[in-house]
Coordinates of C-alpha atoms in Angstrom, one line a residue:
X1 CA 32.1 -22.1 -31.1
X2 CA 32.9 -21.7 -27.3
X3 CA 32.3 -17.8 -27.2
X4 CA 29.3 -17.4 -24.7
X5 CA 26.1 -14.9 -25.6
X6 CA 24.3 -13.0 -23.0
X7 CA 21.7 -15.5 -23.2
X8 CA 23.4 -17.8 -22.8
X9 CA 24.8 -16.5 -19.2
X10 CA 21.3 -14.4 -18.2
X11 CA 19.1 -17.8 -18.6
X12 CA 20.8 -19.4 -15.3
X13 CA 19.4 -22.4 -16.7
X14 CA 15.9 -22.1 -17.8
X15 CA 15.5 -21.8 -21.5
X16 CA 16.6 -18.9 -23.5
X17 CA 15.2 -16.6 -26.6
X18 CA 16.6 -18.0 -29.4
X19 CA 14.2 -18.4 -31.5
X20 CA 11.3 -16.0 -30.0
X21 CA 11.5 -12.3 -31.4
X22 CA 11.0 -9.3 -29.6
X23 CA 10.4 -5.5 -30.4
X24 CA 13.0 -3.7 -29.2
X25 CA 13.2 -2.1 -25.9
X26 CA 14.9 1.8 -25.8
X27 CA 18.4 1.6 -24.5
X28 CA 18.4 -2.0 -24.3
X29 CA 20.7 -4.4 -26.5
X30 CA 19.8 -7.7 -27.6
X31 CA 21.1 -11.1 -25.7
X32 CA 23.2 -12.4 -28.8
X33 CA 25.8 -10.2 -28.2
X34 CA 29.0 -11.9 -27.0
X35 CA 29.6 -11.7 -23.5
X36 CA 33.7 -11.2 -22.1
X37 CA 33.9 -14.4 -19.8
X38 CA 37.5 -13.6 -19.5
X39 CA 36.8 -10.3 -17.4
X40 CA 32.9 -11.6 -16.4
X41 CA 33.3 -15.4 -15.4
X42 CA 29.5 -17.3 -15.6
X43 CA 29.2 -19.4 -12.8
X44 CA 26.4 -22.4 -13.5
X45 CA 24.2 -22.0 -10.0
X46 CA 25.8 -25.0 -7.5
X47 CA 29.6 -24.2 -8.6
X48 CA 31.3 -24.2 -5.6
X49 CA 32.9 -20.7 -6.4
X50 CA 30.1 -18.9 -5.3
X51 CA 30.9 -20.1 -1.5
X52 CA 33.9 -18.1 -1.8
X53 CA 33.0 -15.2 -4.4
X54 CA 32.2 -12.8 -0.7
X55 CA 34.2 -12.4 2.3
X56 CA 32.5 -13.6 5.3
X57 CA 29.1 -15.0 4.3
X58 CA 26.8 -14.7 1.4
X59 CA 25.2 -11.7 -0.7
X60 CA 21.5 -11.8 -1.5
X61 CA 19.8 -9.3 -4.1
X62 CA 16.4 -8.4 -3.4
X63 CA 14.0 -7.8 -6.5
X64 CA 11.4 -5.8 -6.7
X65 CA 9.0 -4.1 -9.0
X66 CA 6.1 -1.9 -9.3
X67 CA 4.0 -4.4 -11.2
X68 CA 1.4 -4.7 -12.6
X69 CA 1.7 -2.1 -15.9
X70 CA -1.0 -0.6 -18.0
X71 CA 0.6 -0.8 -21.5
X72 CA 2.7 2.0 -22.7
X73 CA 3.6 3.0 -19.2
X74 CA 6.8 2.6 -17.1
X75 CA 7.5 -0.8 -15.1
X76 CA 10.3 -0.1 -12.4
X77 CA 12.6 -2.6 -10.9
X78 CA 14.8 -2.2 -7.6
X79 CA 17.3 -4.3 -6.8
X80 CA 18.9 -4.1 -2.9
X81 CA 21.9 -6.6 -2.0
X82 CA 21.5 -7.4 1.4
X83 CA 25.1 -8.0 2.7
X84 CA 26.0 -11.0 5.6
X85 CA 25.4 -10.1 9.1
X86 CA 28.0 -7.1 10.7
X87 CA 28.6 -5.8 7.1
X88 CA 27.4 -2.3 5.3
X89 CA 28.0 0.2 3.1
X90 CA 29.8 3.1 4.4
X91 CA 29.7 7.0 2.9
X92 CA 32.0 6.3 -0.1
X93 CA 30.6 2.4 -1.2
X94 CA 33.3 0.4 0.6
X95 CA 32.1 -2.5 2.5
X96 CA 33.3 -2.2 6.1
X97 CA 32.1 -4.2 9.3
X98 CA 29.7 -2.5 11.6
X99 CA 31.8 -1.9 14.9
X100 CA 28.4 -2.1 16.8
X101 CA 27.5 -5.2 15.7
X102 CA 28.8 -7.8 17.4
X103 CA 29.9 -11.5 15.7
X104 CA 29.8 -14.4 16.4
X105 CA 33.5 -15.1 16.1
X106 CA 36.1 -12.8 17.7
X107 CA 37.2 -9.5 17.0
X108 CA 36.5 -8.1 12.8
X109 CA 40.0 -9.2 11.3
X110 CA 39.7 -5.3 9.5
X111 CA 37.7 -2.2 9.3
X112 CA 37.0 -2.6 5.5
X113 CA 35.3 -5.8 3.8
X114 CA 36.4 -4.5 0.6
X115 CA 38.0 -1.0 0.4
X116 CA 37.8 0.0 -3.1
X117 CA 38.7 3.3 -2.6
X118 CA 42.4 2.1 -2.0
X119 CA 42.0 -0.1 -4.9
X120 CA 40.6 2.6 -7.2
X121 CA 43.3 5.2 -6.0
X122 CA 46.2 2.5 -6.3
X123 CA 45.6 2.6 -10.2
X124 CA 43.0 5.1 -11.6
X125 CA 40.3 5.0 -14.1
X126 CA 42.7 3.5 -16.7
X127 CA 45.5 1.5 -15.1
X128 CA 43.6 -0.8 -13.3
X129 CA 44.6 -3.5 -15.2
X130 CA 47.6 -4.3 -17.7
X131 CA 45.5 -3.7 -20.9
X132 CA 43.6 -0.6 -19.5
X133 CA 40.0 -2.7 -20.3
X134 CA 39.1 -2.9 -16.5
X135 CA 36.2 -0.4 -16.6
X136 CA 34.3 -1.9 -19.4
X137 CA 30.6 -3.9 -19.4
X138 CA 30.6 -7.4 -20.1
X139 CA 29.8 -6.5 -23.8
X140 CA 32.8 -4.2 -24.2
X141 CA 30.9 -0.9 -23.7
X142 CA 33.0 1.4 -21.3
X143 CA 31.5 2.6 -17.8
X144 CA 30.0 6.2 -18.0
X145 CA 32.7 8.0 -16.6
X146 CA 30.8 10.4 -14.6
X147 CA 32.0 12.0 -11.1
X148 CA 30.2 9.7 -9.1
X149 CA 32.1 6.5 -10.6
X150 CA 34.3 5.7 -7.8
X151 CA 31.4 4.9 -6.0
X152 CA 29.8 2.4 -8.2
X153 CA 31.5 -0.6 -7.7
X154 CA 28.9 -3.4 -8.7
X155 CA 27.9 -3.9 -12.0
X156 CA 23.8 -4.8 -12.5
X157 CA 23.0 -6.7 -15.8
X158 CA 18.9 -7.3 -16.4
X159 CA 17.6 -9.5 -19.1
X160 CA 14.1 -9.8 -19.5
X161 CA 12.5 -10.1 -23.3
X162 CA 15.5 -11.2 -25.2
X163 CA 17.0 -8.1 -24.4
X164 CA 19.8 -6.8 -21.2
X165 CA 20.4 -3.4 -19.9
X166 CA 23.6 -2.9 -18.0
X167 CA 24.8 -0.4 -15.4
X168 CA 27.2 0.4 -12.2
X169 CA 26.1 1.3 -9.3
X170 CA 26.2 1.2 -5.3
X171 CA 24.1 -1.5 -3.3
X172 CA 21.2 -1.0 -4.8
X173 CA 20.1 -0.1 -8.5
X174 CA 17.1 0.7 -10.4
X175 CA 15.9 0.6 -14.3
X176 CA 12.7 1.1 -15.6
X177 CA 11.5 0.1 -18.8
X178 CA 8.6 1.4 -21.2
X179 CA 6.4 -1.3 -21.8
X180 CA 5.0 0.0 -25.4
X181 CA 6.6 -3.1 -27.2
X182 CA 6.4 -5.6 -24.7
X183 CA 4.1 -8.2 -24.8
X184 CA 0.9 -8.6 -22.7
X185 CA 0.9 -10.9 -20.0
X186 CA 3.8 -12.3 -17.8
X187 CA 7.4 -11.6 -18.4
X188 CA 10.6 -12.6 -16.0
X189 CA 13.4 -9.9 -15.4
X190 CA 16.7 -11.4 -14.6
X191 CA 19.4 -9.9 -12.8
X192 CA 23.1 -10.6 -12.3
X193 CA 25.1 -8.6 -9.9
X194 CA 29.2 -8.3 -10.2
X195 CA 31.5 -6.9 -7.8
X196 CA 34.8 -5.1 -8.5
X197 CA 37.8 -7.4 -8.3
X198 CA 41.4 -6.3 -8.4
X199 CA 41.7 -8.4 -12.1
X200 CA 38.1 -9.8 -13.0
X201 CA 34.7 -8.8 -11.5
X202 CA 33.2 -11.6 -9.2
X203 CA 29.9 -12.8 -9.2
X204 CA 28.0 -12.2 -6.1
X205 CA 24.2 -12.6 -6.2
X206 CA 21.1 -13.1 -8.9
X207 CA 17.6 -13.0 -8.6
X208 CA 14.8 -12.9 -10.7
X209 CA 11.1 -11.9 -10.6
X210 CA 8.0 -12.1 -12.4
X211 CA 5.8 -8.9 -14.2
X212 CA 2.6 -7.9 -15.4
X213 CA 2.0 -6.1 -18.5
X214 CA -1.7 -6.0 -18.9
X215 CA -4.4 -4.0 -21.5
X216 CA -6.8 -3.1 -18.6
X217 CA -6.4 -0.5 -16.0
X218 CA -5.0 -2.2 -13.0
X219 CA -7.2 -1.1 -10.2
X220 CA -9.2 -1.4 -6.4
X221 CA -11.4 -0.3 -4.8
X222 CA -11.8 0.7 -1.3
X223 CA -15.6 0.2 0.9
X224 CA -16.0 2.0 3.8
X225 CA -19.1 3.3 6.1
X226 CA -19.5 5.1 9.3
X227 CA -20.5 3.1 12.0
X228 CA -19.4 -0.3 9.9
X229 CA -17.8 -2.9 12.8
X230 CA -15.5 -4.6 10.0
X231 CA -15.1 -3.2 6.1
X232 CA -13.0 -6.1 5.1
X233 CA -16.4 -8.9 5.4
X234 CA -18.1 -7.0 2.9
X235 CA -20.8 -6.6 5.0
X236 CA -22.7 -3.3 5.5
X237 CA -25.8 -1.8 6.9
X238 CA -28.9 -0.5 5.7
X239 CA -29.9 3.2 5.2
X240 CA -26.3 4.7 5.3
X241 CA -24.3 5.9 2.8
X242 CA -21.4 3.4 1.3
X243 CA -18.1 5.5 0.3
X244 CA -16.2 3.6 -2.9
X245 CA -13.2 4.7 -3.4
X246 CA -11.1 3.7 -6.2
X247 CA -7.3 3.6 -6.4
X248 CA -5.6 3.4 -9.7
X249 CA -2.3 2.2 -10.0
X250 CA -0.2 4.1 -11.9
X251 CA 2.9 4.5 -10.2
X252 CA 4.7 6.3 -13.4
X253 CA 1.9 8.4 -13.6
X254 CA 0.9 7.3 -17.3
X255 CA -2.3 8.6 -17.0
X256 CA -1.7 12.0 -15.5
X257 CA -2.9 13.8 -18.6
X258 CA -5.8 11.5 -19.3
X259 CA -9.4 12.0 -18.9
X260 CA -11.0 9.4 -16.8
X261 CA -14.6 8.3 -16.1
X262 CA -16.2 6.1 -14.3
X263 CA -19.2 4.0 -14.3
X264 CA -21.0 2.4 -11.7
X265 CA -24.0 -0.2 -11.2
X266 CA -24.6 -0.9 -7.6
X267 CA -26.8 -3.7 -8.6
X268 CA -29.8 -3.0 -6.6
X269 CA -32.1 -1.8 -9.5
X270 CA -30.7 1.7 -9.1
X271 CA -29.6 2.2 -12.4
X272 CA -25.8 3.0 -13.7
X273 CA -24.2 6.3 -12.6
X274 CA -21.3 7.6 -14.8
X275 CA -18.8 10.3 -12.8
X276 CA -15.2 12.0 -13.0
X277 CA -14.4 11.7 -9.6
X278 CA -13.1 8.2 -8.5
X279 CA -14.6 8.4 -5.0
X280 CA -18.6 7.7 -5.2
X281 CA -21.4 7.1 -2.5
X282 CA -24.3 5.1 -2.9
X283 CA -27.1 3.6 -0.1
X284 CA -28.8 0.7 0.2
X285 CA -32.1 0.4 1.4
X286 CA -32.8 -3.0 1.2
X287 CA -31.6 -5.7 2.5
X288 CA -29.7 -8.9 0.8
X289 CA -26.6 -9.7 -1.8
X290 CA -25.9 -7.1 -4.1
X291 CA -23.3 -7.3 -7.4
X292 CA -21.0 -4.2 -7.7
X293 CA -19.9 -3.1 -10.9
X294 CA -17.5 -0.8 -11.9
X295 CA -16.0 0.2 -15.4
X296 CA -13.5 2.8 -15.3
X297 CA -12.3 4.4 -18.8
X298 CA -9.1 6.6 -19.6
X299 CA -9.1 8.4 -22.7
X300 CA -5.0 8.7 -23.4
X301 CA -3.6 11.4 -25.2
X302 CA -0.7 10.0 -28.5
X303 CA 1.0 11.8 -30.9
X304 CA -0.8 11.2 -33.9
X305 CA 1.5 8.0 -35.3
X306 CA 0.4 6.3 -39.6
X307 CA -2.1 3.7 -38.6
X308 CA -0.9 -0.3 -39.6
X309 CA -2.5 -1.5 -42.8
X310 CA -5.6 -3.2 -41.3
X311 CA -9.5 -3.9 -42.8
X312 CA -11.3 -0.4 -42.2
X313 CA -13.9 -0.8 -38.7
X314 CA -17.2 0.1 -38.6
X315 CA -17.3 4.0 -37.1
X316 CA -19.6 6.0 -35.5
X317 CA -20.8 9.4 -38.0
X318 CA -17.7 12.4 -37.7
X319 CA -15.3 10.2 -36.0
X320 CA -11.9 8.3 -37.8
X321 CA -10.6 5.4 -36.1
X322 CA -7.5 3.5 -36.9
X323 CA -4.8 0.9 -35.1
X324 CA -2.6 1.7 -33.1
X325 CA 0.3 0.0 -33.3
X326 CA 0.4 -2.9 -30.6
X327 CA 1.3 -6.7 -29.7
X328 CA -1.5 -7.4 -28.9
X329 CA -4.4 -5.0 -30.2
X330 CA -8.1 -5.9 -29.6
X331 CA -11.0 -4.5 -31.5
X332 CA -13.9 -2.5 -30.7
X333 CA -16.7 -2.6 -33.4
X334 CA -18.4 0.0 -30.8
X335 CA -17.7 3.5 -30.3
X336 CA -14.7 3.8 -28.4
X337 CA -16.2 6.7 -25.9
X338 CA -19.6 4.1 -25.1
X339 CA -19.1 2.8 -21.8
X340 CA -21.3 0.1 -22.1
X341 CA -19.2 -2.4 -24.7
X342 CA -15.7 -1.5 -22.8
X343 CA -13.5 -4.0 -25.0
X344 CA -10.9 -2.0 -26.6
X345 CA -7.2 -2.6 -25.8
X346 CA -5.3 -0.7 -28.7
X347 CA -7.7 1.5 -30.3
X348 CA -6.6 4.8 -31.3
X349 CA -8.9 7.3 -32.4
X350 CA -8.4 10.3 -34.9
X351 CA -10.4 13.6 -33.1
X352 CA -11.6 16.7 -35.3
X353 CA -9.2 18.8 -33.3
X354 CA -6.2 17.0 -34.7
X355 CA -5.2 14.9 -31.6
X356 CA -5.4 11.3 -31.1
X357 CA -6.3 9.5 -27.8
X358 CA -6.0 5.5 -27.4
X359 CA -9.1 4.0 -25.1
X360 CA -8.3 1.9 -21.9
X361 CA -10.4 0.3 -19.8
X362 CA -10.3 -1.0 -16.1
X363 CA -13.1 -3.4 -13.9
X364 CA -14.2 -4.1 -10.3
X365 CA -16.6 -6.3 -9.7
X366 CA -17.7 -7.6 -6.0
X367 CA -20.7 -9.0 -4.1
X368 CA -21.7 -7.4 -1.0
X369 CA -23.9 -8.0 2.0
X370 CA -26.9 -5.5 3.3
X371 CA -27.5 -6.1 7.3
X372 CA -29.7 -4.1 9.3
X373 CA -27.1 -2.1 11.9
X374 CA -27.0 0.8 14.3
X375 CA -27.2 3.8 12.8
X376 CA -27.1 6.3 16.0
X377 CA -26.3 6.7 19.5
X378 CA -28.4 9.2 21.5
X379 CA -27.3 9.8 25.2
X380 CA -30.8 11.4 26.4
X381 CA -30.5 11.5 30.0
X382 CA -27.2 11.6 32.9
X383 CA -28.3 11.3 36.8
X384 CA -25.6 11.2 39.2
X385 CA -26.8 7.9 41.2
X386 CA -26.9 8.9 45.3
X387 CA -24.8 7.0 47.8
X388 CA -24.6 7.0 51.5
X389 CA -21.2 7.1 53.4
X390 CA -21.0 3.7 54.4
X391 CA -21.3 2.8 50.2
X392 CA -17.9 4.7 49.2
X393 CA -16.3 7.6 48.3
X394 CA -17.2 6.7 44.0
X395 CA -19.5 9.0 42.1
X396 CA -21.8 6.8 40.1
X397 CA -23.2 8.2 36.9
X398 CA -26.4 6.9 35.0
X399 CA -26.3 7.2 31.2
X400 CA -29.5 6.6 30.0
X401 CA -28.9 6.0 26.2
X402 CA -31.2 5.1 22.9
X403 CA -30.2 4.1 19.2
X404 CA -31.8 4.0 15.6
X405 CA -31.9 1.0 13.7
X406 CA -31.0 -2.5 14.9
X407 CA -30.9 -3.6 18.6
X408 CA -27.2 -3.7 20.2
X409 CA -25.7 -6.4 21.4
X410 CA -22.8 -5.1 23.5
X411 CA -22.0 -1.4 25.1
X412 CA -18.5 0.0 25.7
X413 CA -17.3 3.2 27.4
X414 CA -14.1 5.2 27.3
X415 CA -13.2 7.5 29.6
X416 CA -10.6 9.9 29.0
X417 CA -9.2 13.6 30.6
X418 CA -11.1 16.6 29.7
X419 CA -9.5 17.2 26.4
X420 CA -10.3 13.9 25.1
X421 CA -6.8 12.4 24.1
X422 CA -5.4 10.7 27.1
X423 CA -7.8 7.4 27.8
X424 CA -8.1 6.3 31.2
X425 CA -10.3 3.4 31.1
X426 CA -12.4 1.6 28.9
X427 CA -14.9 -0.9 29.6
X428 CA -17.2 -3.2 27.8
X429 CA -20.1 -5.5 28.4
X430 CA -22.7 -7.3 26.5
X431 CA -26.2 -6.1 26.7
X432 CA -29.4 -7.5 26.1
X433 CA -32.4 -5.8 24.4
X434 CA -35.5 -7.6 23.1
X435 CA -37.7 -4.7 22.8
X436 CA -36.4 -1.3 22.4
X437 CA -33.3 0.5 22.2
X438 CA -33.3 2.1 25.6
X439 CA -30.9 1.1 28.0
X440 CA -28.9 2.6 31.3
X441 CA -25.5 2.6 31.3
X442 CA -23.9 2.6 35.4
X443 CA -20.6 4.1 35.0
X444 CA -18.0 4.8 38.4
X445 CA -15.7 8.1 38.4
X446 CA -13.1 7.8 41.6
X447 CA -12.1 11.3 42.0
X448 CA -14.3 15.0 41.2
X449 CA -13.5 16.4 38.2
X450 CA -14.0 16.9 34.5
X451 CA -14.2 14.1 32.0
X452 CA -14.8 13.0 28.3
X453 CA -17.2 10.3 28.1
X454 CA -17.6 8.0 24.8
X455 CA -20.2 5.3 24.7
X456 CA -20.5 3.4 22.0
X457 CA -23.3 0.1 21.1
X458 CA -22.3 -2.2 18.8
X459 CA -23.8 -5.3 17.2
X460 CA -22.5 -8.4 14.8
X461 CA -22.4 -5.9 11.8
X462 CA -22.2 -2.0 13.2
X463 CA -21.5 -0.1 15.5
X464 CA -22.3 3.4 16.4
X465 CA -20.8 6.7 18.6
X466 CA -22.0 9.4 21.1
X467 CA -19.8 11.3 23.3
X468 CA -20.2 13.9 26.0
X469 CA -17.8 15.9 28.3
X470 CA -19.4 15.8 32.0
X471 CA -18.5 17.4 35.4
X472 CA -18.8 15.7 38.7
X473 CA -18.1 17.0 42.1
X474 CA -17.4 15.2 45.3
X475 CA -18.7 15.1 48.3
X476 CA -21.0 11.9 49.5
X477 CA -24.0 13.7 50.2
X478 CA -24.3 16.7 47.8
X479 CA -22.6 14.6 44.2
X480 CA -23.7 16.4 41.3
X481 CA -23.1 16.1 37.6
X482 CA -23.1 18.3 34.7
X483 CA -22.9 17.8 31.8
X484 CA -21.1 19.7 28.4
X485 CA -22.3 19.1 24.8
X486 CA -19.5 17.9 22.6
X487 CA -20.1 18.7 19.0
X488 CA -19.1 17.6 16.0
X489 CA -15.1 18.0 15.1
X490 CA -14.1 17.9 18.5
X491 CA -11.7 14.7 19.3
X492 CA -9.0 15.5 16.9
X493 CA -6.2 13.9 18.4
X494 CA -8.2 11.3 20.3
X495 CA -8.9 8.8 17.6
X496 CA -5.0 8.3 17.4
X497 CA -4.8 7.4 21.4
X498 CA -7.8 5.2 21.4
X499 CA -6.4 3.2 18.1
X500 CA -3.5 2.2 20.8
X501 CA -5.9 0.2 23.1
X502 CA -5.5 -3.8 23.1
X503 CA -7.6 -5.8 21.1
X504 CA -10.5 -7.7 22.7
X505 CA -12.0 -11.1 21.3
X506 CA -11.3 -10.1 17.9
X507 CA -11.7 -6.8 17.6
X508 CA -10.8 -3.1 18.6
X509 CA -12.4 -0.1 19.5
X510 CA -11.7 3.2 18.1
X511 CA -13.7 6.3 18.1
X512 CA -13.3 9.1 15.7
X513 CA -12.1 12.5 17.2
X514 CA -14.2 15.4 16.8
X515 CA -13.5 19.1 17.6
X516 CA -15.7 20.5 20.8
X517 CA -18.3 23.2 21.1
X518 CA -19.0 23.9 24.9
X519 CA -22.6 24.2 25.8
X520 CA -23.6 23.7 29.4
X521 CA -27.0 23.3 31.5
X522 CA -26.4 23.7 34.9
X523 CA -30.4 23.8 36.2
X524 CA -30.7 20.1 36.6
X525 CA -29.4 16.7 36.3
X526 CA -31.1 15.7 32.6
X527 CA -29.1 16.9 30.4
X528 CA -29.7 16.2 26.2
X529 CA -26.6 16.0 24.0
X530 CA -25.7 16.3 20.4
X531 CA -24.2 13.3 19.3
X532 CA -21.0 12.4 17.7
X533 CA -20.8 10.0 15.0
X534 CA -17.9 7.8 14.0
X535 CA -16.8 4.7 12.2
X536 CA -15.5 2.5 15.1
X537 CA -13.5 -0.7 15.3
X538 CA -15.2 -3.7 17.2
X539 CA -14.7 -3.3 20.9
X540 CA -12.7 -5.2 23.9
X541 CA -15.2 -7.1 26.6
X542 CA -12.9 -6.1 29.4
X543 CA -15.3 -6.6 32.3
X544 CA -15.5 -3.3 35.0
X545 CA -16.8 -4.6 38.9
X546 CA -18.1 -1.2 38.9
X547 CA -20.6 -1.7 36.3
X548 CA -23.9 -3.3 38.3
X549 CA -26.2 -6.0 36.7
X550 CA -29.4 -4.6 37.5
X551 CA -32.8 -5.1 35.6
X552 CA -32.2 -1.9 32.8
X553 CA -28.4 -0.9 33.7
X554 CA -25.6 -2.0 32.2

């Protein structure tokens, strides 16, 4: 016969379920229904109705979804239409043109695209056609009739497993879906999006998009490590700690009431390390490649369902372990709570205190570099540098600096107003070291005053922080500098200012803020600091005239 089905119209062409069967999705109905072409015309995609089906241009609806989806948790889908240029929504759903937007063409023929508030008011819920069926779904099934309905004038239809789901709504709409009964793997969602017409509903946009429903805990991890130049080349340095941080996603919050472990191997001979918390640190002490492992395990609380008819498994003494009902089940022939045979997709297991948990299971796995990198920044000596008249009215200031761990290959300063947040210049050069890391760093200060010094040495790999807050007084003859410890916590809102600052080469330069603990010396010019440590950004190579190339001063 000629009657259409709602697979017939939500395929758009590629090949529909009509043989495949699917479990049944809550509040869904399945595509063989008939679909009402009379007040729902299907459109095959190139019919040239579609140029004309919107005034002024054409609608596109955006897909999206929160994919991928541990199974038996939610998958949500957004659609947004996105309407032709000079055209929006307004406070009650009509489309009207935007007055500030300015065409093309000539002056907007109208305020209102499509005023269906008029339309609405013109005939009511149930007069707005001659045989009162205006507000009904394509399958017959009448809108909700809730206050709100005046302002849902587009009707959504999604199709995904054999199955649609249909609503009204605004410009944008979202459904999600429990994905307990659908299958593992990749599934497409169809939408079709109708707009009100004064007889029929018109066809104004579709889209589709592909999902994940997966057995395995969809997961990743962050790296990170003070004094690290780049975290994204899985390189890091030696003898300092590594911070792992792992990020479940689990947008519908599935696994709120679950308990979750996780298991480490750093693959460096340490051993594995088991732990609740998802963050971990770990150090390296040797250089080279190392493979990172990572199982993470959720232990999910069910109601207590009759297990499907399946051959008995092999269990572990005191403990009863059945099916649970799934797709696509996998068996463990391991104890479900071992850690080290992690295979179990849909096992559900019976506990003595009469509740029943189902076993997931989630893995990272990456290969990292060890380097040998700077691991601190010591400032151990400032001398204000003596100038005659005749040499200018700038206060030079001699930073005489050391590090731990590798030898740096470029130096940078920022220097910023005395409470650390407003930059005022910063300045990098390369530096050479062959031997030691000692090195002088020349640095020019135009006017008296107070000022927060950062200096920072940096190589391929790291790159490390000390920071001081100095003094310097003018005068030609009688300069003088003194300097004030800046302590850990002090440069709060600083990091945010520096993070502003261009990039140089290919990289940036960012200290982190601390908070500041006065402490000054005012008997002499050598002054020792406390340093301030931070994970910092590559730096720029702008190049200062100020700085002098002497033997041992940068």
């Amino acid at each position: 016969s000629g009657t259409l089905e709602f697979r017939d119209v939500m395929s758009h062409g590629r090949s529909s379920s009509h043989v495949r069967s699917h479990k049944k999705l809550h509040g869904w109905s399945p595509d063989q229904n008939q679909w009402n072409e009379k007040l729902y015309p299907f459109w095959e995609k190139g019919d040239p109705r579609w140029k004309d089906c919107w005034r002024g241009g054409k609608v596109v609806a955006r897909l999206t979804s929160d994919s991928p989806a541990l199974v038996g948790s939610n998958v949500t889908f957004t659609v947004t239409l996105q309407f032709p240029r000079c055209q929006k929504e307004d406070n009650d759903s009509n489309i009207v043109y935007d007055r500030n937007c300015r065409n093309d063409s000539s002056d907007f023929p109208d305020q209102y695209v499509y005023n269906w508030t008029k339309w609405i008011d013109d005939c009511g819920w149930e007069n707005c056609t001659s045989n009162n069926t205006h507000n009904v779904f394509p399958d017959g099934r009448p809108f909700p009739h809730h206050p709100g309905w005046r302002r849902r004038n587009f009707v959504y239809l999604f199709h995904t497993v054999g199955q649609y789901y249909q609503k009204t709504g605004g410009s944008s709409a979202i459904v999600s879906i429990n994905t307990t009964n659908i299958t593992l793997g990749k599934q497409m969602m169809v939408v079709s999006v109708y707009r009100r017409g004064h007889r029929t509903y018109v066809p104004v946009a579709t889209a589709s998009g592909i999902y994940v429903v997966t057995d395995q805990i969809p997961l990743y991890v962050n790296l990170s490590q003070k004094n690290d130049r780049n975290a994204s080349d899985s390189v890091f340095i030696k003898d300092s700690p590594i911070t792992f941080d792992v990020k479940i996603h689990d947008p519908s919050h599935y696994l709120n009431n679950s308990a979750i472990s996780y298991k480490w191997d750093y693959g460096d001979g340490s051993g594995s390390f088991i732990s609740n918390s998802p963050i971990s640190t770990h150090t390296y002490t040797l250089q080279g490649n190392f493979s990172l492992n990572l199982t993470v395990q959720a232990i999910i609380p069910v109601p207590c369902g009759p297990a499907t008819p399946t051959p008995p498994l092999p269990t572990s003494p005191g403990k009863t372990i059945c099916f649970f009902p799934l797709l696509n089940p996998t068996v463990t022939t391991a104890p479900p709570y071992n850690l080290d045979s992690p295979t179990s997709a849909g096992v559900m297991e019976d506990t003595p205190d009469g509740g029943c948990h189902i076993y997931r299971y989630g893995h990272y796995k990456t290969t990292i570099s060890i380097v040998e990198g700077i691991l601190q920044v010591n400032i151990i000596q400032m001398t204000s540098v003596q100038m005659t008249v005749a040499q200018g009215e700038n206060s030079l200031v001699d930073f005489v600096v050391t590090c731990q761990g590798s030898l740096p290959t470029d130096a940078c300063t920022i220097v910023s107003d005395p409470t650390c947040q407003v930059s005022q210049n910063v300045v990098c050069d390369p530096v050479e070291v062959t031997d030691q890391c000692l090195l002088t760093i020349r640095r020019a200060f135009n006017e008296p005053g107070t000022y927060c010094v950062n200096i920072t040495l940096g190589d391929d790999a790291s790159q490390a922080l000390t920071s001081a807050l100095i003094s310097v007084n003018g005068g030609s003859s009688s300069r003088t500098v003194e300097g004030v410890l800046i302590a850990s916590g002090f440069l709060v809102a600083f990091v945010i200012i520096v993070s502003l600052l261009l990039y140089k080469r290919y990289k940036e330069y960012k200290p982190i803020e601390r908070s500041a603990e006065q402490a000054v010396n005012r008997e002499g010019l050598s002054v020792y600091f406390n340093n301030v440590k931070a994970v910092l950004f590559p730096g720029n190579n702008e190049r200062d005239p100020l700085l002098k190339s002497k033997p041992g001063i940068v």
